[in-house]
Short mmCIF file of C-alpha atoms in Angstrom, two decimals:
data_model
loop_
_atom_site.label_atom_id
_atom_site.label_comp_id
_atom_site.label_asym_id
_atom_site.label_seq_id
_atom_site.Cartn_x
_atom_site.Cartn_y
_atom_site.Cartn_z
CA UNK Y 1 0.00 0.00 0.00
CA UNK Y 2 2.83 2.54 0.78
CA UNK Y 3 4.05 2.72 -2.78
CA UNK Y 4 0.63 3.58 -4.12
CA UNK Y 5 -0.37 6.36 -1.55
CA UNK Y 6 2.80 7.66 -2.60
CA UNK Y 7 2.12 7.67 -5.94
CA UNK Y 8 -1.50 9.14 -5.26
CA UNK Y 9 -0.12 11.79 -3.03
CA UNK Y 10 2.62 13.01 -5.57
CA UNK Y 11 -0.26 13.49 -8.04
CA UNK Y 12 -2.11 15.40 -5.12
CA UNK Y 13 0.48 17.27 -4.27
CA UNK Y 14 0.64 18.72 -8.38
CA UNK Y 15 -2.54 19.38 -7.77
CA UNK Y 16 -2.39 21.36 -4.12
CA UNK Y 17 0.53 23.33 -6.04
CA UNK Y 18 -1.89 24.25 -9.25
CA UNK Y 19 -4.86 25.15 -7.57
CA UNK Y 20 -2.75 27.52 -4.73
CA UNK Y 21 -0.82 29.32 -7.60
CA UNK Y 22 2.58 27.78 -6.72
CA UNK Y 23 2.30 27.95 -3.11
CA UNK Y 24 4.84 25.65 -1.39
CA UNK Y 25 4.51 26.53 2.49
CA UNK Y 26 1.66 27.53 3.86
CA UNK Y 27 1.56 30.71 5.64
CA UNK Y 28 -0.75 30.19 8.06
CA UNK Y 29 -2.66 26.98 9.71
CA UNK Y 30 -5.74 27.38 7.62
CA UNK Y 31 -4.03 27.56 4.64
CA UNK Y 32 -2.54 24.33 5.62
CA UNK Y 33 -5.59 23.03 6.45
CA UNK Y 34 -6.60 24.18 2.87
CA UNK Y 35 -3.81 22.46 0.95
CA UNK Y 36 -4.62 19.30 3.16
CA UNK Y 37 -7.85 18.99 2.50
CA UNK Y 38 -7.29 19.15 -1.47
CA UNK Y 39 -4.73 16.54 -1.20
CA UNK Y 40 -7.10 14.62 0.72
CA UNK Y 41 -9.71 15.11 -2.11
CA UNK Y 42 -7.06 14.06 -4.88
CA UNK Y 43 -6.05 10.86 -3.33
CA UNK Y 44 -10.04 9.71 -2.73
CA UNK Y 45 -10.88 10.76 -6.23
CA UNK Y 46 -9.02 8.27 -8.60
CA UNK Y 47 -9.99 10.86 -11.65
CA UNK Y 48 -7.58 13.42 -10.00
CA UNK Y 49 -4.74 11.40 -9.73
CA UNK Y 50 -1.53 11.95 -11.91
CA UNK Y 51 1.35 9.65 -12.41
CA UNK Y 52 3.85 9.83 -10.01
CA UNK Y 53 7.39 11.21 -10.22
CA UNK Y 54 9.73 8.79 -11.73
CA UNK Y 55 6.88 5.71 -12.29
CA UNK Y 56 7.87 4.72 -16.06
CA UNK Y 57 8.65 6.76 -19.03
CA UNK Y 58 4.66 8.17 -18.97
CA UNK Y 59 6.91 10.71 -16.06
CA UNK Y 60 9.13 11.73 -18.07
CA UNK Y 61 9.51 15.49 -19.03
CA UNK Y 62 6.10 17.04 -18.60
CA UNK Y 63 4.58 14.02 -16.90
CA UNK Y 64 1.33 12.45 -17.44
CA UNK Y 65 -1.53 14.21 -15.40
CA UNK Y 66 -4.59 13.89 -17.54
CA UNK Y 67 -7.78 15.88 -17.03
CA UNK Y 68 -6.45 16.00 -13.05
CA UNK Y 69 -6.85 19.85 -12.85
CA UNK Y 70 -10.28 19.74 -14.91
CA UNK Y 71 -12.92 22.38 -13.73
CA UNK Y 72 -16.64 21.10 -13.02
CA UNK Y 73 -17.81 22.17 -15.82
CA UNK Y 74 -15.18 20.27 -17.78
CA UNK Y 75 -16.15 17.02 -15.79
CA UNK Y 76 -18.66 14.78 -17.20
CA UNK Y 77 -20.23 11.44 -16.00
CA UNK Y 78 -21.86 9.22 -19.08
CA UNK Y 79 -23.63 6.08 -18.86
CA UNK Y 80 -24.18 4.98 -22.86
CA UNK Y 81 -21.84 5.07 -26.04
CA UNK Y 82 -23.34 7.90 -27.36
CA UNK Y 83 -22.65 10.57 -23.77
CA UNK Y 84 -19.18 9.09 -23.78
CA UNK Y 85 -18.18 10.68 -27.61
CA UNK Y 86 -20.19 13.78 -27.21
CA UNK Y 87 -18.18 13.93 -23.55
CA UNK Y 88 -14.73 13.53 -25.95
CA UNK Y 89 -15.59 15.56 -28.71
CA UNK Y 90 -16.64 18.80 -25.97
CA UNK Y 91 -14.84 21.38 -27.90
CA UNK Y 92 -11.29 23.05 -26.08
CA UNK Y 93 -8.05 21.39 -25.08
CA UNK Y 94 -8.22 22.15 -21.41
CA UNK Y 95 -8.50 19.26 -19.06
CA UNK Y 96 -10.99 17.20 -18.85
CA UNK Y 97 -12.54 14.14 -17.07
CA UNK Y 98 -15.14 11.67 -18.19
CA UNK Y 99 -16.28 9.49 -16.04
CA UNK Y 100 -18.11 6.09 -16.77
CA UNK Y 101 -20.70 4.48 -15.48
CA UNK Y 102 -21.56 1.02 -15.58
CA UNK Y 103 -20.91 -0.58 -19.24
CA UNK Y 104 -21.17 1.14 -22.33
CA UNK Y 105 -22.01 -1.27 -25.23
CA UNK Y 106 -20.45 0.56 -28.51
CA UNK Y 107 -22.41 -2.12 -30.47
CA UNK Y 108 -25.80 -2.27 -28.44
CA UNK Y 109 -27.88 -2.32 -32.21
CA UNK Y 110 -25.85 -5.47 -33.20
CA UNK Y 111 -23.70 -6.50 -36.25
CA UNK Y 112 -26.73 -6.08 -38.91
CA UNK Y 113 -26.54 -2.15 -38.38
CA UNK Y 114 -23.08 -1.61 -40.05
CA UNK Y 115 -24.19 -4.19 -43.03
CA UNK Y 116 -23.69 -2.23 -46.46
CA UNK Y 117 -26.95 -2.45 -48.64
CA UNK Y 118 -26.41 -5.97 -50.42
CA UNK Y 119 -23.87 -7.10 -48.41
CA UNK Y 120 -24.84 -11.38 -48.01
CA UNK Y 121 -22.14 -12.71 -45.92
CA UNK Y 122 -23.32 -16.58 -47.02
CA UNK Y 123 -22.74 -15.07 -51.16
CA UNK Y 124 -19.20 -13.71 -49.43
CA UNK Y 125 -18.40 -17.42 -48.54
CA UNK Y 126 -19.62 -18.94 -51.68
CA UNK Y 127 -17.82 -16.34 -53.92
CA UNK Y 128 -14.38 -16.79 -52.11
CA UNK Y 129 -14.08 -20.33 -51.36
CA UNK Y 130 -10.45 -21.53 -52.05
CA UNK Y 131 -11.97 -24.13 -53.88
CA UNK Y 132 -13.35 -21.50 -56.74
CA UNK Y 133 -11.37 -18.82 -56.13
CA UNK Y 134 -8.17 -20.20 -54.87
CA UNK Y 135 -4.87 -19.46 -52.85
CA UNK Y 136 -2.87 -17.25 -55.86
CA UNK Y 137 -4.56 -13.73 -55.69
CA UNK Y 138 -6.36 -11.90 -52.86
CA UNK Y 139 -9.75 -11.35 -53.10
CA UNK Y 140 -11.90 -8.44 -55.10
CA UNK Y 141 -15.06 -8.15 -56.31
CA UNK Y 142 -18.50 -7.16 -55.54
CA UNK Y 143 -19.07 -8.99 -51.71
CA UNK Y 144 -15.59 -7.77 -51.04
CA UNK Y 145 -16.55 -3.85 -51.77
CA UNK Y 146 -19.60 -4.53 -49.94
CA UNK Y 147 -17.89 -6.32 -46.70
CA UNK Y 148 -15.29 -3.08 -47.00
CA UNK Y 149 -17.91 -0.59 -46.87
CA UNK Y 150 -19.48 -2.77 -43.98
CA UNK Y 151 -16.46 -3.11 -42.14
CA UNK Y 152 -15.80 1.26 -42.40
CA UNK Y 153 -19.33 1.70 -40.88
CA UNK Y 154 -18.77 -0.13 -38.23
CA UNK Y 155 -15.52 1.70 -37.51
CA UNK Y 156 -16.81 4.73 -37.98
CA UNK Y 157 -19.16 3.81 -35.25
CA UNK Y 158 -17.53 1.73 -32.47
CA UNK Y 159 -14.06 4.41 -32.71
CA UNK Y 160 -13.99 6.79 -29.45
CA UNK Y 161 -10.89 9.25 -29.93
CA UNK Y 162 -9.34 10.55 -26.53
CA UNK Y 163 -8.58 14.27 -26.79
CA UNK Y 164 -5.39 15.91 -25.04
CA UNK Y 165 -5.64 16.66 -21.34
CA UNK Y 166 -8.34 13.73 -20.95
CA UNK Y 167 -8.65 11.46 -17.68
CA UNK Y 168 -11.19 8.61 -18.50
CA UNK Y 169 -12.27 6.26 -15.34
CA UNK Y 170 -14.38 4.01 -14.74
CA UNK Y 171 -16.71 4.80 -11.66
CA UNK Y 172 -17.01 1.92 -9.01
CA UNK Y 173 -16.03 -1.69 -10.10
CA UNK Y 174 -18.04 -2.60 -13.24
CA UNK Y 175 -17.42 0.27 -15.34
CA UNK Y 176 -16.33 -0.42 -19.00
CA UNK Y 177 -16.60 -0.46 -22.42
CA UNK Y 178 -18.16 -3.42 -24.66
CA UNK Y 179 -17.60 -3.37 -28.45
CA UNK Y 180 -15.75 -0.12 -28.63
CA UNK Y 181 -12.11 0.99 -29.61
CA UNK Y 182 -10.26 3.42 -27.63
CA UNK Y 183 -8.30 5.53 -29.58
CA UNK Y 184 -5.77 8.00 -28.49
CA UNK Y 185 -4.22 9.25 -31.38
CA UNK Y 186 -1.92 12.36 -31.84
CA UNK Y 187 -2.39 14.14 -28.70
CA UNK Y 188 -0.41 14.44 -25.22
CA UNK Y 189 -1.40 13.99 -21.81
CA UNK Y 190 -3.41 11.26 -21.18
CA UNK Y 191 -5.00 9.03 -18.77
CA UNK Y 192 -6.82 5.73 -18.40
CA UNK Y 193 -7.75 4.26 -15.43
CA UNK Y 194 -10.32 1.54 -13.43
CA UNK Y 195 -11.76 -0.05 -17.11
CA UNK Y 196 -12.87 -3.49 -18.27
CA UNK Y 197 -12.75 -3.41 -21.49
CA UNK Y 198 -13.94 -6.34 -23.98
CA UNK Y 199 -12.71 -6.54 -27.31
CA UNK Y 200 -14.70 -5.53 -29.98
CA UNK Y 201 -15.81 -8.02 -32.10
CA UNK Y 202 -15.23 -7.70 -36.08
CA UNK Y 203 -18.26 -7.78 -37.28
CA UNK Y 204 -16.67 -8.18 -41.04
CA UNK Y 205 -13.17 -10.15 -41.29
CA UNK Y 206 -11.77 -9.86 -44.70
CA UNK Y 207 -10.47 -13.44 -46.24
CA UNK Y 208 -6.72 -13.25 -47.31
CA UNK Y 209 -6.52 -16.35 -49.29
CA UNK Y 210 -2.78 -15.81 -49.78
CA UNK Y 211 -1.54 -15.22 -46.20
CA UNK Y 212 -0.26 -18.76 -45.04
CA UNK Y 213 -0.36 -21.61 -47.05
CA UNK Y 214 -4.08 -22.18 -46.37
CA UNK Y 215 -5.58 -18.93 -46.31
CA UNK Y 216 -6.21 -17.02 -43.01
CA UNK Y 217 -9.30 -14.71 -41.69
CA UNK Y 218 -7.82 -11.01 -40.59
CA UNK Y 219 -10.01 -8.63 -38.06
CA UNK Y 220 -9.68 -5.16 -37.12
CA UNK Y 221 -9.83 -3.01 -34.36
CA UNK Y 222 -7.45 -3.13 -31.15
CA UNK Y 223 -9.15 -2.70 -27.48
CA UNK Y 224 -7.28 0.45 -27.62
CA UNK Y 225 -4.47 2.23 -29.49
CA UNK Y 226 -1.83 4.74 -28.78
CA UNK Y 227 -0.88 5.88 -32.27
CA UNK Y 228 2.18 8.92 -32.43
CA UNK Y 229 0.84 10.37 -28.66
CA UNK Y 230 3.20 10.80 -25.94
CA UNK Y 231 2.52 11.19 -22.11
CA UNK Y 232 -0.02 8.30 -21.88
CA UNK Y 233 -0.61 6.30 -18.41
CA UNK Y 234 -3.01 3.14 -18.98
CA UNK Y 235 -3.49 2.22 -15.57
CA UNK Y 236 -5.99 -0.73 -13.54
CA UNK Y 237 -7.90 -1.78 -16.82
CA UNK Y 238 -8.66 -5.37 -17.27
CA UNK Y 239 -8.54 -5.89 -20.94
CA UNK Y 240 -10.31 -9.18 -22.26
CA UNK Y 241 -12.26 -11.32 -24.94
CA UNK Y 242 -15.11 -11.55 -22.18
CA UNK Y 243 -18.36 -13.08 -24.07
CA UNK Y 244 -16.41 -13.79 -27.21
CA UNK Y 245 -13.56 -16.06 -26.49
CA UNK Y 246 -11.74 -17.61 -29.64
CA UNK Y 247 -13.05 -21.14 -28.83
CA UNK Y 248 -16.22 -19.33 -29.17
CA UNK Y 249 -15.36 -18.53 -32.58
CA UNK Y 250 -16.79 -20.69 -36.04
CA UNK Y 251 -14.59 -21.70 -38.65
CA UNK Y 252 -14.50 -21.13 -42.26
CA UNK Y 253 -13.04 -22.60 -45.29
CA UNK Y 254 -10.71 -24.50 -42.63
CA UNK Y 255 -9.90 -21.40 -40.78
CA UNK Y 256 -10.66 -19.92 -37.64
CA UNK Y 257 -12.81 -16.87 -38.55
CA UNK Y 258 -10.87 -14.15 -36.50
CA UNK Y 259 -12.65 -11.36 -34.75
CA UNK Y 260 -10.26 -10.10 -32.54
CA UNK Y 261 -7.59 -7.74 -33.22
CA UNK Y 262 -5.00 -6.82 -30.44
CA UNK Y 263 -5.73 -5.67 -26.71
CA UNK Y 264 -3.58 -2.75 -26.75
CA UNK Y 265 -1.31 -1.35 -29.49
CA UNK Y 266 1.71 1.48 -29.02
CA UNK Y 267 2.60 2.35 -32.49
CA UNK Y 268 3.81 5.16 -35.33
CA UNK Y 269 5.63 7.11 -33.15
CA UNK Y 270 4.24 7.08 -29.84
CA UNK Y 271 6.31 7.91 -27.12
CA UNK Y 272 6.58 7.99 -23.32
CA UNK Y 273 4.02 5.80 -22.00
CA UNK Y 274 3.32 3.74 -18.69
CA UNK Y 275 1.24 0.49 -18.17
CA UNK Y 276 0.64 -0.28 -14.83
CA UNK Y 277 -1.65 -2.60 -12.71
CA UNK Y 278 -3.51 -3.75 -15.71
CA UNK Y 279 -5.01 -7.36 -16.29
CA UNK Y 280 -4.93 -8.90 -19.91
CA UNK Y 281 -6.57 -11.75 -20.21
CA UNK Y 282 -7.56 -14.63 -22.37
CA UNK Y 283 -6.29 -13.67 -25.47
CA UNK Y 284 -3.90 -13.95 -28.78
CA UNK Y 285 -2.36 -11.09 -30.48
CA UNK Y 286 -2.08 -8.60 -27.01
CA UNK Y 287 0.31 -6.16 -27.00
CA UNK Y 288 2.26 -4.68 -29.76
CA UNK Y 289 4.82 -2.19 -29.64
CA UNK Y 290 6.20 -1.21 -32.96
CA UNK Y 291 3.70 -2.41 -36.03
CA UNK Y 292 6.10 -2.52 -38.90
CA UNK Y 293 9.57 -3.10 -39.27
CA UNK Y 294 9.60 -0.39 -41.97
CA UNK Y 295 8.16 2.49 -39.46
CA UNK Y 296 11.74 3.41 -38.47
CA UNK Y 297 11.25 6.61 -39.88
CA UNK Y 298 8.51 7.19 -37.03
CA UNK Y 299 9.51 4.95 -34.07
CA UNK Y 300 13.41 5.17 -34.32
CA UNK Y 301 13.80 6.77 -30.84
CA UNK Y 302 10.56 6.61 -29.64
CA UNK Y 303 7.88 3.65 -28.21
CA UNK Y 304 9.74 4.09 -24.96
CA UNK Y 305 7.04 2.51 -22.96
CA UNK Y 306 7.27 0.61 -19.15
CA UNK Y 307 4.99 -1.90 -18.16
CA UNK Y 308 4.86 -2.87 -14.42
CA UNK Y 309 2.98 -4.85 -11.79
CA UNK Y 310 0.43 -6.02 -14.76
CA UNK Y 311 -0.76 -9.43 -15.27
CA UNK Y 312 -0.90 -11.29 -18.50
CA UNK Y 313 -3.22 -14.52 -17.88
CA UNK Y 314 -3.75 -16.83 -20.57
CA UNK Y 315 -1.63 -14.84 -23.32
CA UNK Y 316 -0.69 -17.09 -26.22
CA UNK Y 317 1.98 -14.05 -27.72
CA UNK Y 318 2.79 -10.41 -27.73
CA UNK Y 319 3.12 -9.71 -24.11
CA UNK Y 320 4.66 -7.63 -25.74
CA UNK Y 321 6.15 -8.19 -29.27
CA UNK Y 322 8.61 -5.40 -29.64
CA UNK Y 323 9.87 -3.03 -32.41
CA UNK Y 324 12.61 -0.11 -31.95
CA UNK Y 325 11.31 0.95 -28.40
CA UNK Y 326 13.40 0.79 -25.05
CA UNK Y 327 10.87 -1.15 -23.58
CA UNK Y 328 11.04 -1.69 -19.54
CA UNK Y 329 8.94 -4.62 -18.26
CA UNK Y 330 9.70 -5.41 -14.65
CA UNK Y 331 7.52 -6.63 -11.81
CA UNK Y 332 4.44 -8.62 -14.09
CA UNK Y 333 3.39 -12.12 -13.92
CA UNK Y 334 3.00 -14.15 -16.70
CA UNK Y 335 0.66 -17.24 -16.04
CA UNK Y 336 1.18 -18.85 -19.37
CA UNK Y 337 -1.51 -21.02 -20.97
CA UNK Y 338 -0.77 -24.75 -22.15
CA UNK Y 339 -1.43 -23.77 -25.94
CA UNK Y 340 1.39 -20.90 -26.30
CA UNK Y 341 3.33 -19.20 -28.91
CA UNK Y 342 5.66 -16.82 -26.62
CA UNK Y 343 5.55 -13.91 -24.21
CA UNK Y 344 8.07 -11.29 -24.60
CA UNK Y 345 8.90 -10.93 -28.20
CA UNK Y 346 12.35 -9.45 -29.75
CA UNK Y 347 11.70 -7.49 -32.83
CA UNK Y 348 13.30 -4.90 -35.66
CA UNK Y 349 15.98 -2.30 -33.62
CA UNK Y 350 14.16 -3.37 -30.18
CA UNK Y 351 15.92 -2.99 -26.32
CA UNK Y 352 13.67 -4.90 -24.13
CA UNK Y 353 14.35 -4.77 -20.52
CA UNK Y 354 12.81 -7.89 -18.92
CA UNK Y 355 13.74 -7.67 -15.03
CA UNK Y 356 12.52 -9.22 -11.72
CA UNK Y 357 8.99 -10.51 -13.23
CA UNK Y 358 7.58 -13.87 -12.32
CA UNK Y 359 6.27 -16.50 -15.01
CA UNK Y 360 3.96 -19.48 -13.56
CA UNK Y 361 4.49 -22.13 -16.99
CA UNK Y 362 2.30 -25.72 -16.77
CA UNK Y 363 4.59 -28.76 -17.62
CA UNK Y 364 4.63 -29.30 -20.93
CA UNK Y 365 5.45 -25.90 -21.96
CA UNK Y 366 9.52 -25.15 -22.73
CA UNK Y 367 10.92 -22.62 -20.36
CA UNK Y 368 13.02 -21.34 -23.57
CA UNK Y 369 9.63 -20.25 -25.33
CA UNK Y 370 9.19 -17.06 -23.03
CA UNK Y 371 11.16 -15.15 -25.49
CA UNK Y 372 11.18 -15.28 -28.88
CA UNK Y 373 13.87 -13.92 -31.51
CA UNK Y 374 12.10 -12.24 -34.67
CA UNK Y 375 15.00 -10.11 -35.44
CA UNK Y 376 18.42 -9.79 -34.16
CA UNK Y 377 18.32 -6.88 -31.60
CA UNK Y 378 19.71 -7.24 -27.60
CA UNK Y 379 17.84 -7.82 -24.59
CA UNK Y 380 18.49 -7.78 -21.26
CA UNK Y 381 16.67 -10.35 -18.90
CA UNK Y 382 17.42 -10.18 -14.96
CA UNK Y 383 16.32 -11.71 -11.88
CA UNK Y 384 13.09 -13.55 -13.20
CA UNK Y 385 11.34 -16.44 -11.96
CA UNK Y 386 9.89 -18.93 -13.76
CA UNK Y 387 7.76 -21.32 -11.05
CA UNK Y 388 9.35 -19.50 -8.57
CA UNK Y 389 13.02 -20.39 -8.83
CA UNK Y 390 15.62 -18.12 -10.76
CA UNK Y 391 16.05 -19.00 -14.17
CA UNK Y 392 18.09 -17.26 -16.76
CA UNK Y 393 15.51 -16.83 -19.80
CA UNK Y 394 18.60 -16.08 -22.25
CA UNK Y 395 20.51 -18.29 -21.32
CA UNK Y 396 17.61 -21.51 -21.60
CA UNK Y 397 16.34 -19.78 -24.82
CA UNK Y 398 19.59 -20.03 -26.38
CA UNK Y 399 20.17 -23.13 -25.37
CA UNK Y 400 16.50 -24.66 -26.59
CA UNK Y 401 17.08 -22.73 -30.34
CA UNK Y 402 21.04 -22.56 -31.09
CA UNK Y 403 19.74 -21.60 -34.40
CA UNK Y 404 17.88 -18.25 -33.00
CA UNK Y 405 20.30 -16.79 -30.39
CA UNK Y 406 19.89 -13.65 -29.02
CA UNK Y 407 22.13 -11.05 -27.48
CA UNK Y 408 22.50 -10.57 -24.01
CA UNK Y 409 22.33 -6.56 -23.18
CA UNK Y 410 19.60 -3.93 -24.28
CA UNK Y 411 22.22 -1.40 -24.16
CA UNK Y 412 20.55 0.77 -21.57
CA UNK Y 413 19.78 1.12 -17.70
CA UNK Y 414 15.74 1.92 -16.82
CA UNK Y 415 15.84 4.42 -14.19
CA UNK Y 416 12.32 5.28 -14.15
CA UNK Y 417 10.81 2.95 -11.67
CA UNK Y 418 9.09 4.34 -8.59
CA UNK Y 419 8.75 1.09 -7.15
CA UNK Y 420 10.37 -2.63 -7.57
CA UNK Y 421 9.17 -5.42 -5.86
CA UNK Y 422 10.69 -8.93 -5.21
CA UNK Y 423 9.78 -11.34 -7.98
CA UNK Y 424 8.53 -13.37 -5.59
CA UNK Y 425 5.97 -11.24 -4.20
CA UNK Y 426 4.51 -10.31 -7.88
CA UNK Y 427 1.86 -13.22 -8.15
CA UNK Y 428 0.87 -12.19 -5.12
CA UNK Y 429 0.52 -8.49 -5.26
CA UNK Y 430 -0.88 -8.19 -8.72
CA UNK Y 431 -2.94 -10.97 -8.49
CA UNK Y 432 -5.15 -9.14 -5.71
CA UNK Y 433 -4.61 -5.53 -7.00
CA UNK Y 434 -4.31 -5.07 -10.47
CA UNK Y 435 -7.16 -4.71 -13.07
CA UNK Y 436 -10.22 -3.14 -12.93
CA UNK Y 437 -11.55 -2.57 -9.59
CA UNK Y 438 -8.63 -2.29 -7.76
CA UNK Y 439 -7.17 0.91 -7.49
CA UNK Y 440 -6.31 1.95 -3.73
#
């Protein structure tokens, strides 16, 4: 508890300092009694919290503070999809809080409502089956315009973009959004906090008949996206497939007909971000830093992003998959599922710190699968646990694939850490306190 009411009151104390014009000592007892009281009011109010000094790269420079200074008039409570973008697009660029209440279902009307006139999913099948249209060329066509123009009305419609200066959180412990895609594109400052979100479902998945030797469905639409914004905390959200797990999901032409995208994406130049306390849960493709090996021109230098004290349950890959950033992951368990790819992977120009987290694998599963080599860039990997005892994961990797060895070293120290726990206390301690819910 002590490292979190530190946190809180460091974001209370930014606030004490804003509202009182700079004022540092008190001059008299009721003005102390003043500043006390605010910073009282900041630490019970989770929408007036700010990041803490030091906790992740989200604190460096400016520091991440959100809509913590918002005005009432500037605060807003919403309860349906609709209040929740008219609450976002509230024209200025000072702060602002929205809060939510209970679950707002970005897709309440259902799947049919995005449909483009003459769109006939069954004539989609029957026009692309490999068997008369084959593997060679992807597809085109009629049902294919139609199933595009679907697919852009239901973006168009399930898209909520965060503005600049913006603190969303959830109100009480079953606030969240169903169906929808958080978007916080091109802005600075902001703040996410005490969320479940479920991810949307792709109501259209395009066939790619040439991706994979036997075709493969691909969906749109992450959970949420930071795309080129800087200063972003993402803080006690519990991201997950919910209703819609992929066992849930029908096949097609062979295929598992995907409708989930990722649960979070940091990507094109996005910068200075911090993940903490989060749950992600029960999916595939979760986290990605870095989309494209050929976005150097954006991320070279940037996608400097921490995530601690979260908890990746059931994760098959991407926990995260790295590209370019100086990534800091320290203090998060990993409780790895029997069917899995990898959890932290090494991509294009990445420098992944892995330190002090704690992995619980079933038997079955090789220890040397936690990280996985997709180009040659360093890493450094210290003090984990895998089960509970100390095991070096470059070391075992190497050793399980001598043909994909990775380098030992990410070439830089993390300094921005505001608190590090023992590995051995992480299963523990996140396990009761992160996700939605359970901000103290």
């Amino acid at each position: 508890m002590s490292g979190r009411r530190h946190l809180y009151l460091t974001g209370a104390t930014a606030l004490v300092l804003a509202l009182t014009g700079g004022l540092t000592a008190p001059a008299t007892a009721q003005a102390a009694a003043a500043q006390a009281a605010v910073a009282h009011a900041a630490v019970a109010d989770p929408a007036r919290a700010t990041l803490g000094a030091g906790d992740g790269w989200g604190s460096a420079g400016t520091g991440t503070s959100g809509g913590a200074a918002a005005v009432a008039s500037r605060v807003f409570t919403v309860t349906t999809w609709g209040e929740f973008r008219a609450a976002l697009a509230a024209p200025g660029t000072e702060p602002r809080i929205v809060k939510v209440k209970g679950t707002l279902n970005a897709t309440a009307a259902g799947c049919s409502a995005f449909e483009a006139p003459g769109y006939d999913f069954p004539r989609y099948l029957a026009d692309y089956d490999p068997a008369v249209w084959g593997h060679d060329t992807v597809v085109s066509g009629p049902q294919e315009e139609l199933r595009a123009a679907s697919a852009q009305a239901q973006g168009r419609a399930i898209k909520a973009y965060i503005p600049a200066n913006t603190t969303v959180v959830g109100i009480g412990r079953n606030a969240g959004i169903v169906g929808g895609s958080v978007q916080i594109q091109g802005v600075d400052n902001v703040v996410i906090r005490n969320l479940t979100v479920e991810s949307p479902l792709d109501c259209f998945p395009q066939w790619d008949p040439t991706d994979g030797a036997t075709g493969a469905w691909n969906s749109e639409y992450d959970s949420m996206v930071v795309y080129g914004s800087t200063h972003v905390w993402i803080d006690h959200n519990t991201f997950t497939d919910g209703a819609h797990p992929d066992s849930s999901l029908p096949r097609y032409y062979g295929e598992v007909y995907q409708q989930h995208d990722g649960e979070l994406d940091v990507v094109r130049g996005a910068d200075l971000v911090t993940a903490s306390w989060n749950v992600f849960a029960d999916h595939d493709k979760t986290l990605m830093i870095g989309n494209s090996d050929s976005a150097g021109a954006t991320d070279r230098g940037r996608l400097r992003v921490t995530l601690h004290h979260n908890l990746f349950r059931n994760v098959i890959e991407r926990a995260p998959r790295v590209r370019f950033g100086q990534v800091d992951a320290y203090n998060n368990h990993f409780v790895v599922p029997a069917t899995y790819a990898y959890s932290l992977g090494i991509g294009q120009e990445s420098q992944l710190v892995a330190e002090k987290n704690a992995f619980t694998v079933p038997a079955g599963v090789h220890v040397g699968t936690i990280l996985k080599k997709w180009k040659d860039a360093p890493v450094t990997t210290v003090g984990n646990l895998v089960n509970g005892r100390p095991v070096d994961l470059l070391a075992v990797h190497n050793a399980e694939f001598p043909g994909e060895v990775l380098r030992d070293g990410a070439g830089w120290t993390p300094t921005l850490r505001a608190r590090v726990d023992n590995p051995r206390a992480v299963p523990g301690l996140v396990g009761h306190r992160a996700g939605a819910g359970g901000l103290r």
